[in-house]
Tab-separated table of C-alpha atoms and ligand atoms in Angstrom:
chain	number	residue	atom	x	y	z
A	30	MET	CA	34.383	-23.081	-141.512
A	31	GLU	CA	32.457	-20.014	-142.545
A	32	CYS	CA	33.624	-18.165	-139.464
A	33	SER	CA	37.280	-18.897	-140.111
A	34	TRP	CA	36.872	-17.717	-143.674
A	35	LYS	CA	35.458	-14.486	-142.465
A	36	THR	CA	38.356	-14.059	-140.091
A	37	VAL	CA	40.838	-14.568	-142.897
A	38	LEU	CA	38.984	-12.175	-145.131
A	39	LEU	CA	38.765	-9.594	-142.378
A	40	LEU	CA	42.502	-9.795	-141.834
A	41	VAL	CA	43.144	-9.503	-145.538
A	42	CYS	CA	40.725	-6.637	-145.820
A	43	ALA	CA	42.208	-4.908	-142.820
A	44	SER	CA	45.664	-5.003	-144.333
A	45	ILE	CA	44.436	-3.903	-147.736
A	46	GLY	CA	42.453	-1.201	-146.006
A	47	VAL	CA	45.494	0.133	-144.205
A	48	GLN	CA	47.566	0.088	-147.359
A	49	TYR	CA	44.960	2.044	-149.197
A	50	THR	CA	43.839	4.576	-146.696
A	51	ALA	CA	46.178	7.070	-148.250
A	52	ILE	CA	45.308	6.075	-151.771
A	53	ARG	CA	41.585	6.299	-151.103
A	54	THR	CA	41.985	9.795	-149.799
A	55	LEU	CA	43.950	10.783	-152.869
A	56	ARG	CA	41.557	9.038	-155.173
A	57	ASP	CA	38.591	10.831	-153.709
A	58	SER	CA	40.262	14.100	-154.454
A	59	LEU	CA	40.739	13.142	-158.087
A	60	SER	CA	38.141	13.451	-160.762
A	61	GLY	CA	37.820	11.932	-164.218
A	62	PRO	CA	39.123	8.527	-165.114
A	63	CYS	CA	39.509	7.311	-161.551
A	64	GLN	CA	36.085	8.085	-160.328
A	65	GLY	CA	33.789	5.315	-159.309
A	66	ALA	CA	35.669	2.638	-161.116
A	67	TYR	CA	36.570	0.335	-158.267
A	68	HIS	CA	35.487	-3.195	-158.714
A	69	CYS	CA	33.192	-2.756	-155.752
A	70	ARG	CA	31.316	0.030	-157.375
A	71	THR	CA	28.596	-2.063	-158.869
A	72	ARG	CA	27.791	-3.434	-155.441
A	73	LYS	CA	27.991	-0.385	-153.216
A	74	PRO	CA	27.843	3.356	-153.468
A	75	ARG	CA	31.173	4.821	-154.329
A	76	ASP	CA	31.886	6.474	-151.016
A	77	SER	CA	31.630	3.211	-149.122
A	78	LYS	CA	33.724	1.131	-151.440
A	79	TRP	CA	36.248	0.062	-148.879
A	80	ARG	CA	33.564	-0.932	-146.481
A	81	ALA	CA	32.083	-2.849	-149.365
A	82	LEU	CA	35.377	-4.630	-149.887
A	83	CYS	CA	35.498	-5.649	-146.236
A	84	ASP	CA	31.815	-6.316	-145.912
A	85	ASP	CA	30.792	-9.753	-144.735
A	86	SER	CA	28.923	-10.242	-147.949
A	87	TRP	CA	32.030	-9.676	-150.042
A	88	VAL	CA	33.101	-12.869	-151.744
A	89	PRO	CA	36.332	-12.712	-153.746
A	90	THR	CA	35.143	-14.857	-156.615
A	91	GLU	CA	32.256	-12.477	-157.217
A	92	SER	CA	34.671	-9.746	-158.081
A	93	SER	CA	34.538	-8.912	-161.760
A	94	GLN	CA	38.181	-7.923	-161.728
A	95	LYS	CA	40.350	-10.037	-164.013
A	96	HIS	CA	43.866	-11.075	-163.110
A	97	ILE	CA	45.672	-12.104	-166.247
A	98	LEU	CA	49.151	-13.560	-166.471
A	99	LEU	CA	50.900	-13.786	-169.809
A	100	PHE	CA	53.303	-16.585	-169.005
A	101	ALA	CA	56.045	-16.777	-171.616
A	102	THR	CA	59.737	-17.090	-172.330
A	103	THR	CA	62.248	-14.643	-173.802
A	104	ARG	CA	61.754	-14.026	-177.548
A	105	SER	CA	58.586	-16.076	-177.763
A	106	GLY	CA	56.454	-13.234	-179.100
A	107	SER	CA	55.314	-12.062	-175.698
A	108	SER	CA	55.722	-8.351	-176.446
A	109	PHE	CA	53.247	-8.580	-179.287
A	110	THR	CA	50.859	-10.775	-177.340
A	111	GLY	CA	51.111	-8.462	-174.342
A	112	GLN	CA	50.123	-5.534	-176.516
A	113	LEU	CA	46.878	-7.304	-177.391
A	114	LEU	CA	46.002	-6.983	-173.706
A	115	ASN	CA	47.551	-3.542	-173.249
A	116	GLN	CA	45.272	-2.074	-175.920
A	117	HIS	CA	42.158	-2.780	-173.851
A	118	PRO	CA	41.108	0.434	-172.073
A	119	GLY	CA	40.032	-1.480	-168.971
A	120	VAL	CA	43.325	-3.279	-168.545
A	121	PHE	CA	46.232	-2.133	-166.412
A	122	TYR	CA	49.154	-3.796	-168.158
A	123	VAL	CA	52.605	-4.319	-166.665
A	124	PHE	CA	55.516	-5.497	-168.774
A	125	GLU	CA	57.775	-7.842	-166.813
A	126	PRO	CA	57.754	-6.390	-163.284
A	127	LEU	CA	59.778	-9.389	-162.085
A	128	TYR	CA	62.814	-7.861	-163.746
A	129	HIS	CA	63.268	-5.686	-160.658
A	130	VAL	CA	63.100	-8.652	-158.309
A	131	GLN	CA	65.628	-10.603	-160.312
A	132	GLN	CA	67.993	-7.637	-160.395
A	133	ALA	CA	67.744	-7.258	-156.639
A	134	PHE	CA	68.395	-10.933	-156.022
A	135	THR	CA	71.156	-11.343	-158.556
A	136	ASN	CA	73.438	-8.888	-156.868
A	137	SER	CA	72.630	-9.555	-153.266
A	138	SER	CA	72.235	-13.284	-152.836
A	139	SER	CA	74.663	-14.952	-155.183
A	140	ARG	CA	76.388	-16.735	-152.290
A	141	LEU	CA	73.248	-18.445	-151.116
A	142	ARG	CA	72.793	-22.062	-152.061
A	143	ARG	CA	71.070	-22.575	-155.333
A	144	THR	CA	67.902	-24.283	-154.157
A	145	LEU	CA	67.446	-21.690	-151.466
A	146	ASP	CA	67.964	-19.009	-154.052
A	147	ARG	CA	65.368	-20.450	-156.312
A	148	ARG	CA	62.732	-20.854	-153.641
A	149	ALA	CA	63.295	-17.398	-152.237
A	150	LEU	CA	63.288	-15.838	-155.659
A	151	LEU	CA	60.098	-17.604	-156.722
A	152	GLY	CA	58.483	-16.594	-153.442
A	153	ALA	CA	59.411	-12.982	-154.034
A	154	TYR	CA	58.068	-13.253	-157.609
A	155	ARG	CA	54.735	-14.508	-156.351
A	156	ASP	CA	54.505	-11.873	-153.620
A	157	LEU	CA	55.115	-9.145	-156.138
A	158	LEU	CA	52.549	-10.549	-158.564
A	159	LEU	CA	49.941	-10.778	-155.818
A	160	ASN	CA	50.597	-7.203	-154.761
A	161	LEU	CA	50.384	-5.941	-158.312
A	162	TYR	CA	47.138	-7.793	-158.931
A	163	THR	CA	45.674	-5.962	-155.941
A	164	CYS	CA	47.004	-2.675	-157.388
A	165	ASP	CA	49.518	-2.167	-154.607
A	166	LEU	CA	52.463	-0.604	-156.390
A	167	ARG	CA	54.248	0.341	-153.200
A	168	PHE	CA	55.512	-3.205	-152.791
A	169	ILE	CA	57.566	-3.111	-155.993
A	170	GLU	CA	59.448	-0.116	-154.602
A	171	ASN	CA	61.421	-2.528	-152.426
A	172	TYR	CA	63.080	-3.883	-155.543
A	173	ILE	CA	63.534	-0.829	-157.735
A	174	ARG	CA	67.012	0.658	-157.905
A	175	PRO	CA	67.777	3.418	-157.309
A	176	GLU	CA	65.283	3.491	-154.489
A	177	PRO	CA	62.182	5.553	-155.379
A	178	GLN	CA	61.890	8.880	-153.573
A	179	ASP	CA	58.443	9.920	-152.320
A	180	HIS	CA	56.963	7.019	-154.288
A	181	VAL	CA	58.311	8.420	-157.520
A	182	THR	CA	60.783	6.618	-159.784
A	183	GLY	CA	62.472	7.102	-163.103
A	184	ALA	CA	63.622	3.483	-163.204
A	185	PHE	CA	60.417	1.489	-163.663
A	186	PHE	CA	61.330	-1.253	-166.131
A	187	ARG	CA	59.745	-0.735	-169.561
A	188	ARG	CA	57.197	1.655	-168.160
A	189	SER	CA	56.402	2.908	-171.622
A	190	SER	CA	55.153	-0.502	-172.730
A	191	SER	CA	52.070	0.208	-170.657
A	192	HIS	CA	49.302	2.553	-171.814
A	193	ALA	CA	48.129	2.997	-168.245
A	194	LEU	CA	51.535	4.303	-167.162
A	195	CYS	CA	51.670	6.787	-170.039
A	196	SER	CA	48.145	8.201	-169.895
A	197	PRO	CA	45.911	10.016	-167.391
A	198	PRO	CA	45.835	10.134	-164.456
A	199	VAL	CA	49.495	9.005	-164.381
A	200	CYS	CA	50.482	11.217	-167.304
A	201	PRO	CA	47.899	13.839	-168.295
A	202	GLU	CA	50.031	14.796	-171.306
A	203	GLY	CA	49.605	11.313	-172.755
A	204	ALA	CA	45.882	11.456	-173.501
A	205	ALA	CA	46.147	12.895	-176.987
A	206	ARG	CA	49.048	10.694	-178.022
A	207	ILE	CA	47.374	7.509	-176.874
A	208	ALA	CA	44.191	8.500	-178.680
A	209	LYS	CA	46.205	8.951	-181.873
A	210	GLY	CA	47.668	5.524	-181.340
A	211	SER	CA	51.292	6.586	-181.477
A	212	PRO	CA	53.608	4.079	-179.812
A	213	ASP	CA	54.244	5.053	-176.229
A	214	GLU	CA	57.908	4.218	-176.240
A	215	ILE	CA	58.845	7.126	-178.430
A	216	TRP	CA	57.357	9.973	-176.416
A	217	CYS	CA	56.310	8.549	-173.062
A	218	PRO	CA	59.618	8.744	-171.172
A	219	LYS	CA	60.175	12.308	-172.410
A	220	GLN	CA	56.710	13.733	-171.897
A	221	CYS	CA	55.582	11.936	-168.789
A	222	GLY	CA	58.631	12.447	-166.587
A	223	ALA	CA	59.258	10.227	-163.577
A	224	LEU	CA	56.594	7.750	-162.592
A	225	ASN	CA	54.420	8.600	-159.590
A	226	LEU	CA	53.581	5.168	-158.191
A	227	THR	CA	50.702	6.488	-156.117
A	228	LEU	CA	49.035	7.682	-159.290
A	229	ALA	CA	49.877	4.395	-160.947
A	230	SER	CA	48.033	2.549	-158.159
A	231	LEU	CA	45.033	4.747	-158.698
A	232	SER	CA	45.117	4.117	-162.410
A	233	CYS	CA	45.278	0.400	-161.721
A	234	LEU	CA	42.253	0.536	-159.423
A	235	SER	CA	40.298	2.567	-161.921
A	236	ARG	CA	40.935	0.176	-164.779
A	237	GLY	CA	39.860	-2.780	-162.734
A	238	ASN	CA	41.664	-5.514	-164.669
A	239	VAL	CA	45.342	-6.258	-164.335
A	240	ALA	CA	47.423	-8.052	-166.958
A	241	ILE	CA	51.058	-8.892	-166.341
A	242	LYS	CA	53.563	-10.303	-168.771
A	243	THR	CA	56.483	-12.250	-167.421
A	244	VAL	CA	59.232	-14.405	-168.879
A	245	ARG	CA	60.899	-15.058	-165.530
A	246	VAL	CA	58.764	-17.737	-163.938
A	247	PRO	CA	60.208	-21.098	-165.039
A	248	GLU	CA	57.200	-23.407	-164.850
A	249	VAL	CA	53.455	-23.051	-164.561
A	250	GLY	CA	53.634	-25.192	-161.414
A	251	ASP	CA	55.504	-22.335	-159.752
A	252	LEU	CA	52.276	-20.331	-159.961
A	253	ARG	CA	50.110	-22.801	-158.113
A	254	THR	CA	49.805	-20.828	-154.868
A	255	LEU	CA	48.595	-17.843	-156.881
A	256	THR	CA	45.903	-19.823	-158.689
A	257	GLU	CA	44.722	-21.089	-155.305
A	258	ASP	CA	44.730	-17.696	-153.625
A	259	PRO	CA	41.136	-16.714	-152.776
A	260	ARG	CA	41.913	-13.050	-153.378
A	261	LEU	CA	42.705	-13.658	-157.027
A	262	ASP	CA	40.908	-15.021	-160.039
A	263	LEU	CA	43.980	-15.806	-162.080
A	264	LYS	CA	43.893	-16.624	-165.791
A	265	ILE	CA	47.141	-17.879	-167.253
A	266	ILE	CA	47.887	-17.501	-170.942
A	267	HIS	CA	50.782	-19.832	-171.634
A	268	LEU	CA	52.517	-18.548	-174.735
A	269	VAL	CA	54.815	-20.994	-176.506
A	270	ARG	CA	56.818	-20.776	-179.701
A	271	ASP	CA	58.962	-23.086	-181.796
A	272	PRO	CA	62.244	-23.275	-179.843
A	273	ARG	CA	64.170	-23.089	-183.103
A	274	ALA	CA	62.554	-19.710	-183.770
A	275	ILE	CA	63.234	-18.636	-180.186
A	276	LEU	CA	66.912	-19.459	-180.583
A	277	ALA	CA	67.207	-17.613	-183.894
A	278	SER	CA	65.495	-14.603	-182.386
A	279	ARG	CA	67.752	-14.626	-179.332
A	280	MET	CA	70.813	-14.830	-181.570
A	281	MET	CA	69.682	-11.704	-183.375
A	282	ALA	CA	68.621	-9.799	-180.255
A	283	PHE	CA	71.491	-10.668	-177.920
A	284	SER	CA	74.370	-11.068	-180.305
A	285	ASP	CA	77.102	-10.632	-177.683
A	286	GLN	CA	75.776	-13.409	-175.532
A	287	PHE	CA	75.383	-15.665	-178.572
A	288	ARG	CA	78.751	-15.136	-180.172
A	289	ALA	CA	79.642	-18.835	-180.062
A	290	TRP	CA	76.371	-19.699	-181.746
A	291	LYS	CA	77.109	-17.235	-184.495
A	292	VAL	CA	80.449	-18.866	-185.095
A	293	TRP	CA	78.654	-22.195	-185.260
A	294	ASN	CA	76.068	-20.751	-187.656
A	295	ALA	CA	78.729	-19.287	-189.909
A	296	THR	CA	81.078	-22.287	-189.985
A	297	GLY	CA	78.645	-25.167	-189.646
A	298	ARG	CA	80.862	-26.594	-186.894
A	299	GLN	CA	79.939	-26.576	-183.240
A	300	PRO	CA	82.483	-24.725	-181.092
A	301	ARG	CA	83.344	-26.629	-177.927
A	302	TYR	CA	82.522	-23.634	-175.746
A	303	VAL	CA	78.988	-23.128	-177.002
A	304	ASP	CA	76.461	-23.080	-174.166
A	305	LEU	CA	73.557	-25.423	-174.838
A	306	SER	CA	72.098	-25.152	-171.359
A	307	GLN	CA	69.963	-22.056	-171.813
A	308	ILE	CA	67.932	-23.305	-174.765
A	309	THR	CA	67.749	-26.795	-173.248
A	310	THR	CA	66.243	-25.306	-170.084
A	311	THR	CA	63.796	-23.296	-172.158
A	312	CYS	CA	62.633	-26.476	-173.887
A	313	LYS	CA	62.366	-28.422	-170.636
A	314	ASP	CA	60.376	-25.689	-168.894
A	315	MET	CA	58.076	-25.316	-171.887
A	316	LEU	CA	57.510	-29.062	-171.971
A	317	ALA	CA	56.874	-29.332	-168.231
A	318	SER	CA	54.428	-26.436	-168.224
A	319	THR	CA	52.554	-27.708	-171.262
A	320	GLU	CA	52.281	-31.197	-169.793
A	321	THR	CA	51.003	-29.772	-166.529
A	322	GLY	CA	48.514	-27.561	-168.336
A	323	LEU	CA	47.179	-30.295	-170.574
A	324	GLN	CA	46.812	-32.705	-167.668
A	325	ARG	CA	44.239	-30.282	-166.259
A	326	PRO	CA	44.939	-30.457	-162.539
A	327	THR	CA	42.144	-28.993	-160.383
A	328	TRP	CA	44.180	-25.973	-159.391
A	329	LEU	CA	44.512	-24.962	-163.044
A	330	ARG	CA	41.041	-25.851	-164.246
A	331	GLY	CA	39.512	-23.000	-166.184
A	332	ARG	CA	42.650	-20.961	-165.603
A	333	TYR	CA	45.012	-22.152	-168.327
A	334	LEU	CA	45.125	-21.430	-172.040
A	335	LEU	CA	47.910	-22.701	-174.265
A	336	VAL	CA	48.689	-20.404	-177.193
A	337	ARG	CA	51.223	-21.135	-179.906
A	338	TYR	CA	52.702	-17.886	-181.120
A	339	GLU	CA	52.625	-19.175	-184.693
A	340	ASP	CA	48.848	-19.613	-184.548
A	341	LEU	CA	48.502	-16.073	-183.273
A	342	ALA	CA	50.836	-14.790	-185.958
A	343	PHE	CA	48.982	-16.540	-188.775
A	344	ASN	CA	45.474	-15.775	-187.488
A	345	PRO	CA	45.751	-12.784	-185.192
A	346	MET	CA	42.102	-11.758	-185.099
A	347	GLU	CA	40.804	-15.255	-184.512
A	348	LYS	CA	43.367	-16.117	-181.843
A	349	ALA	CA	43.000	-12.787	-180.083
A	350	THR	CA	39.254	-13.398	-179.926
A	351	GLU	CA	39.924	-16.758	-178.320
A	352	ILE	CA	42.264	-15.155	-175.775
A	353	TYR	CA	39.721	-12.483	-174.892
A	354	ARG	CA	36.979	-15.070	-174.545
A	355	PHE	CA	39.213	-17.038	-172.205
A	356	VAL	CA	40.009	-14.102	-169.943
A	357	GLY	CA	36.390	-13.003	-169.961
A	358	LEU	CA	36.710	-9.541	-171.462
A	359	GLU	CA	35.131	-7.929	-174.506
A	360	MET	CA	37.763	-7.482	-177.182
A	361	GLY	CA	36.503	-4.082	-178.299
A	362	ASP	CA	37.237	-1.837	-181.272
A	363	ARG	CA	40.500	-0.467	-180.011
A	364	VAL	CA	42.026	-3.935	-179.815
A	365	ARG	CA	40.598	-4.858	-183.203
A	366	SER	CA	41.937	-1.788	-184.886
A	367	TRP	CA	45.326	-2.241	-183.241
A	368	ILE	CA	45.485	-5.765	-184.657
A	369	ALA	CA	44.502	-4.477	-188.080
A	370	HIS	CA	47.276	-1.890	-187.954
A	371	ASN	CA	49.976	-4.158	-186.632
A	372	THR	CA	49.509	-7.186	-188.800
A	373	ASN	CA	49.563	-7.068	-192.543
A	374	SER	CA	46.633	-6.543	-194.831
A	375	ASN	CA	45.813	-10.124	-195.663
A	376	GLY	CA	45.364	-10.777	-191.989
A	377	SER	CA	48.756	-12.270	-191.487
A	378	PRO	CA	51.203	-11.146	-189.074
A	379	PRO	CA	54.136	-10.308	-187.045
A	380	SER	CA	56.956	-12.621	-186.332
A	381	GLU	CA	59.816	-10.529	-185.135
A	382	TRP	CA	57.369	-7.985	-183.878
A	383	ASN	CA	59.186	-5.444	-181.832
A	384	TYR	CA	57.535	-2.694	-179.888
A	385	ARG	CA	60.179	-0.281	-180.976
A	386	TYR	CA	59.181	-0.824	-184.566
A	387	SER	CA	55.537	-1.409	-184.050
A	388	THR	CA	54.531	0.213	-187.309
A	389	THR	CA	56.240	-2.519	-189.275
A	390	ARG	CA	53.831	-4.933	-190.839
A	391	ASP	CA	55.378	-8.285	-191.278
A	392	SER	CA	54.265	-10.894	-193.712
A	393	ARG	CA	53.547	-14.524	-193.206
A	394	VAL	CA	56.862	-15.260	-194.835
A	395	THR	CA	58.846	-13.366	-192.213
A	396	ALA	CA	57.062	-15.327	-189.493
A	397	GLU	CA	59.331	-18.128	-190.581
A	398	THR	CA	62.550	-16.208	-191.069
A	399	TRP	CA	64.284	-18.396	-188.511
A	400	ARG	CA	64.353	-21.060	-191.214
A	401	LEU	CA	66.616	-18.854	-193.300
A	402	ARG	CA	68.662	-17.688	-190.337
A	403	LEU	CA	69.796	-20.950	-188.833
A	404	GLY	CA	72.317	-23.384	-190.248
A	405	PHE	CA	71.111	-26.966	-190.594
A	406	ASP	CA	73.672	-28.281	-188.115
A	407	ILE	CA	72.311	-26.034	-185.361
A	408	VAL	CA	68.747	-26.988	-186.231
A	409	ARG	CA	69.567	-30.682	-186.068
A	410	THR	CA	71.262	-30.331	-182.693
A	411	LEU	CA	68.337	-28.341	-181.362
A	412	GLN	CA	65.862	-30.908	-182.637
A	413	ASP	CA	67.664	-33.568	-180.648
A	414	LEU	CA	67.792	-31.440	-177.519
A	415	CYS	CA	64.160	-30.359	-177.761
A	416	ASN	CA	62.649	-33.411	-179.403
A	417	ASP	CA	59.866	-33.983	-176.884
A	418	THR	CA	58.930	-30.333	-176.753
A	419	LEU	CA	58.678	-30.078	-180.539
A	420	THR	CA	56.594	-33.238	-180.722
A	421	LEU	CA	54.164	-32.244	-177.984
A	422	LEU	CA	53.581	-28.765	-179.402
A	423	GLY	CA	53.213	-29.938	-182.987
A	424	TYR	CA	56.360	-28.488	-184.528
A	425	LYS	CA	57.681	-30.733	-187.306
A	426	GLN	CA	61.339	-31.600	-187.545
A	427	VAL	CA	63.332	-31.178	-190.727
A	428	HIS	CA	65.738	-33.772	-192.020
A	429	SER	CA	67.669	-31.848	-194.631
A	430	LEU	CA	68.821	-28.368	-195.470
A	431	ALA	CA	66.379	-28.346	-198.403
A	432	GLU	CA	63.432	-29.049	-196.105
A	433	LEU	CA	64.604	-26.401	-193.670
A	434	ARG	CA	64.785	-23.707	-196.340
A	435	ASN	CA	61.622	-24.689	-198.237
A	436	ILE	CA	59.209	-22.218	-196.707
A	437	SER	CA	56.210	-23.587	-198.590
A	438	LEU	CA	56.556	-26.671	-196.435
A	439	SER	CA	54.870	-25.730	-193.169
A	440	LEU	CA	56.491	-26.971	-189.964
A	441	VAL	CA	53.528	-26.059	-187.789
A	442	GLU	CA	51.054	-28.906	-187.527
A	443	PRO	CA	47.445	-27.830	-187.108
A	444	ARG	CA	46.554	-28.432	-183.477
A	445	THR	CA	43.837	-27.355	-181.129
A	446	PHE	CA	44.615	-27.190	-177.481
A	447	GLN	CA	41.184	-26.913	-175.912
A	448	PRO	CA	40.828	-24.137	-173.391
A	449	MET	CA	39.704	-25.615	-170.115
A	450	ARG	CA	36.350	-24.762	-168.690
B	501	NAG	C1	74.561	-5.489	-160.119
B	501	NAG	O1	75.971	-5.538	-160.218
B	501	NAG	C2	76.457	-5.168	-161.467
B	501	NAG	C3	77.952	-5.413	-161.489
B	501	NAG	O2	78.502	-5.304	-160.227
B	501	NAG	C4	76.084	-3.724	-161.731
B	501	NAG	O3	76.567	-3.327	-162.995
B	501	NAG	C5	74.579	-3.579	-161.711
B	501	NAG	O4	74.214	-2.225	-161.867
B	501	NAG	C6	74.021	-4.091	-160.402
B	501	NAG	N1	72.577	-4.087	-160.506
B	501	NAG	C7	71.807	-3.484	-159.642
B	501	NAG	C8	70.353	-3.595	-159.888
B	501	NAG	O5	72.244	-2.899	-158.684
B	502	NAG	C1	52.089	11.738	-156.629
B	502	NAG	O1	50.706	11.826	-156.833
B	502	NAG	C2	49.961	12.073	-155.662
B	502	NAG	C3	48.499	11.979	-156.045
B	502	NAG	O2	48.172	12.929	-156.979
B	502	NAG	C4	50.348	13.418	-155.103
B	502	NAG	O3	49.619	13.678	-153.913
B	502	NAG	C5	51.834	13.403	-154.797
B	502	NAG	O4	52.242	14.676	-154.355
B	502	NAG	C6	52.619	13.013	-156.037
B	502	NAG	N1	53.986	12.866	-155.668
B	502	NAG	C7	54.938	13.673	-156.109
B	502	NAG	C8	56.310	13.453	-155.582
B	502	NAG	O5	54.701	14.527	-156.946
B	503	NAG	C1	73.451	-17.642	-190.083
B	503	NAG	O1	74.106	-17.746	-191.315
B	503	NAG	C2	73.349	-17.351	-192.431
B	503	NAG	C3	74.166	-17.640	-193.661
B	503	NAG	O2	74.373	-19.007	-193.743
B	503	NAG	C4	72.979	-15.908	-192.332
B	503	NAG	O3	72.167	-15.529	-193.405
B	503	NAG	C5	72.222	-15.675	-191.042
B	503	NAG	O4	71.935	-14.320	-190.871
B	503	NAG	C6	73.002	-16.191	-189.866
B	503	NAG	N1	72.158	-16.138	-188.708
B	503	NAG	C7	72.457	-15.474	-187.604
B	503	NAG	C8	71.452	-15.535	-186.506
B	503	NAG	O5	73.484	-14.857	-187.453
B	504	NAG	C1	61.838	-37.862	-180.847
B	504	NAG	O1	60.741	-38.355	-180.105
B	504	NAG	C2	59.863	-39.202	-180.829
B	504	NAG	C3	58.681	-39.507	-179.970
B	504	NAG	O2	58.795	-39.000	-178.679
B	504	NAG	C4	60.648	-40.452	-181.240
B	504	NAG	O3	59.816	-41.267	-182.001
B	504	NAG	C5	61.838	-40.018	-182.065
B	504	NAG	O4	62.638	-41.128	-182.363
B	504	NAG	C6	62.683	-39.006	-181.311
B	504	NAG	N1	63.728	-38.501	-182.191
B	504	NAG	C7	64.959	-38.265	-181.786
B	504	NAG	C8	65.886	-37.717	-182.807
B	504	NAG	O5	65.342	-38.459	-180.650
B	505	NAG	C1	58.957	-27.474	-201.243
B	505	NAG	O1	57.900	-28.176	-200.622
B	505	NAG	C2	56.749	-28.309	-201.439
B	505	NAG	C3	55.642	-28.891	-200.562
B	505	NAG	O2	56.033	-30.093	-200.001
B	505	NAG	C4	57.105	-29.159	-202.627
B	505	NAG	O3	55.963	-29.293	-203.472
B	505	NAG	C5	58.225	-28.499	-203.406
B	505	NAG	O4	58.650	-29.332	-204.457
B	505	NAG	C6	59.408	-28.223	-202.491
B	505	NAG	N1	60.367	-27.398	-203.184
B	505	NAG	C7	61.650	-27.705	-203.241
B	505	NAG	C8	62.542	-26.760	-203.969
B	505	NAG	O5	62.085	-28.720	-202.713
């Protein structure tokens, strides 16, 4: 048993070793932020780190490196929540890398049968996540279009949502800006130029912890092979939000796609051509994942935290502390001060928080703006479609227009979803 484990580890190590021979050489020639920051460094002298990684005594679970997955759905507040992780200086944060995979699959494999599609796509998602968690950024090149040249690309999706990709060693020019706390999105693409993925890998290795936000994995069960992978120590933050708020937010953000809904909202009558399937799927996936998480299967034990966006929005500091405790990192002053600057003075919070407008401080009232943005007829239909999801997550239903619009009547039931140990 022990022998076969060692064989597996040796194979894994050998392949990682090959992939990183080049990177190691480059890293050794760099100074500053990259130096001596491998996760092996506490165990072995710096210059033997790769031997340390492949050493017989190396046991994956002893690694202090954190692998964090922010598992969410579109317009559920994941940009804001992701920034809580991005602010940590020891975290290499990637905003939705699976975008590239989906793009690649959407255009090339539309004729494949659906189930095959889904399995292949999910497999590719998992492969990419695994590679990113081990700081191998060469793998994602297979999916980026146009194809990166010399491991450099100008097309990395939402690169500027990541501090690591806008600061040294990836972008030396970014140091001062990041220190000042100015939002990366405004200057990063201009000042940093194209992204050198070799440098990005180095940055990832030097930070030690990797956090990835995705909205493209349907259910938490789809992540099972990753939670069981001995190379990873995955922590999943499952971010949920009131589906009524999600819908309202999607209507605002993607108005072309939601034209029929807008007609419905304006007239109070449901057009026949309105597409209910997207939000229904969102509710079903959210329900399935939450049920799985709360049932505490062995493969998820200690790895799953359910977070309602509303709780985070109403009590950012407290909830962020809980998240950091769960992932096993110190929250630190930079995260605290970012929270203080991006939520309003009485400690309440963002609802339609948008990275582009990150200086905006929203109030508790705007956290519930969906209640002013949706017609009652839509809300009632949604409540029927998403009944079980609302009930399980503690979101109260409304039974009249007056209840819907009466903001002093909270629709978020106090709930604690115990983090699993
Ligand atoms: C996929 O196809 C569409 C339409 O043909 C095109 O606009 C888009 O750029 C393609 N996407 C990629 C990633 O090639
Ligand atoms: C990317 O960075 C590496 C490491 O510093 C460097 O050797 C390589 O030349 C860079 N690539 C390009 C195309 O500049
Ligand atoms: C729905 O209609 C109301 C007026 O009844 C309007 O204030 C709101 O902005 C609309 N919502 C959307 C998402 O268009
Ligand atoms: C919603 O579900 C609850 C419990 O699951 C049930 O009591 C209630 O009747 C359902 N409401 C609707 C509108 O289906
Ligand atoms: C709004 O709800 C509160 C709390 O239930 C209630 O006291 C108040 O009368 C309601 N206001 C209106 C206008 O219905």
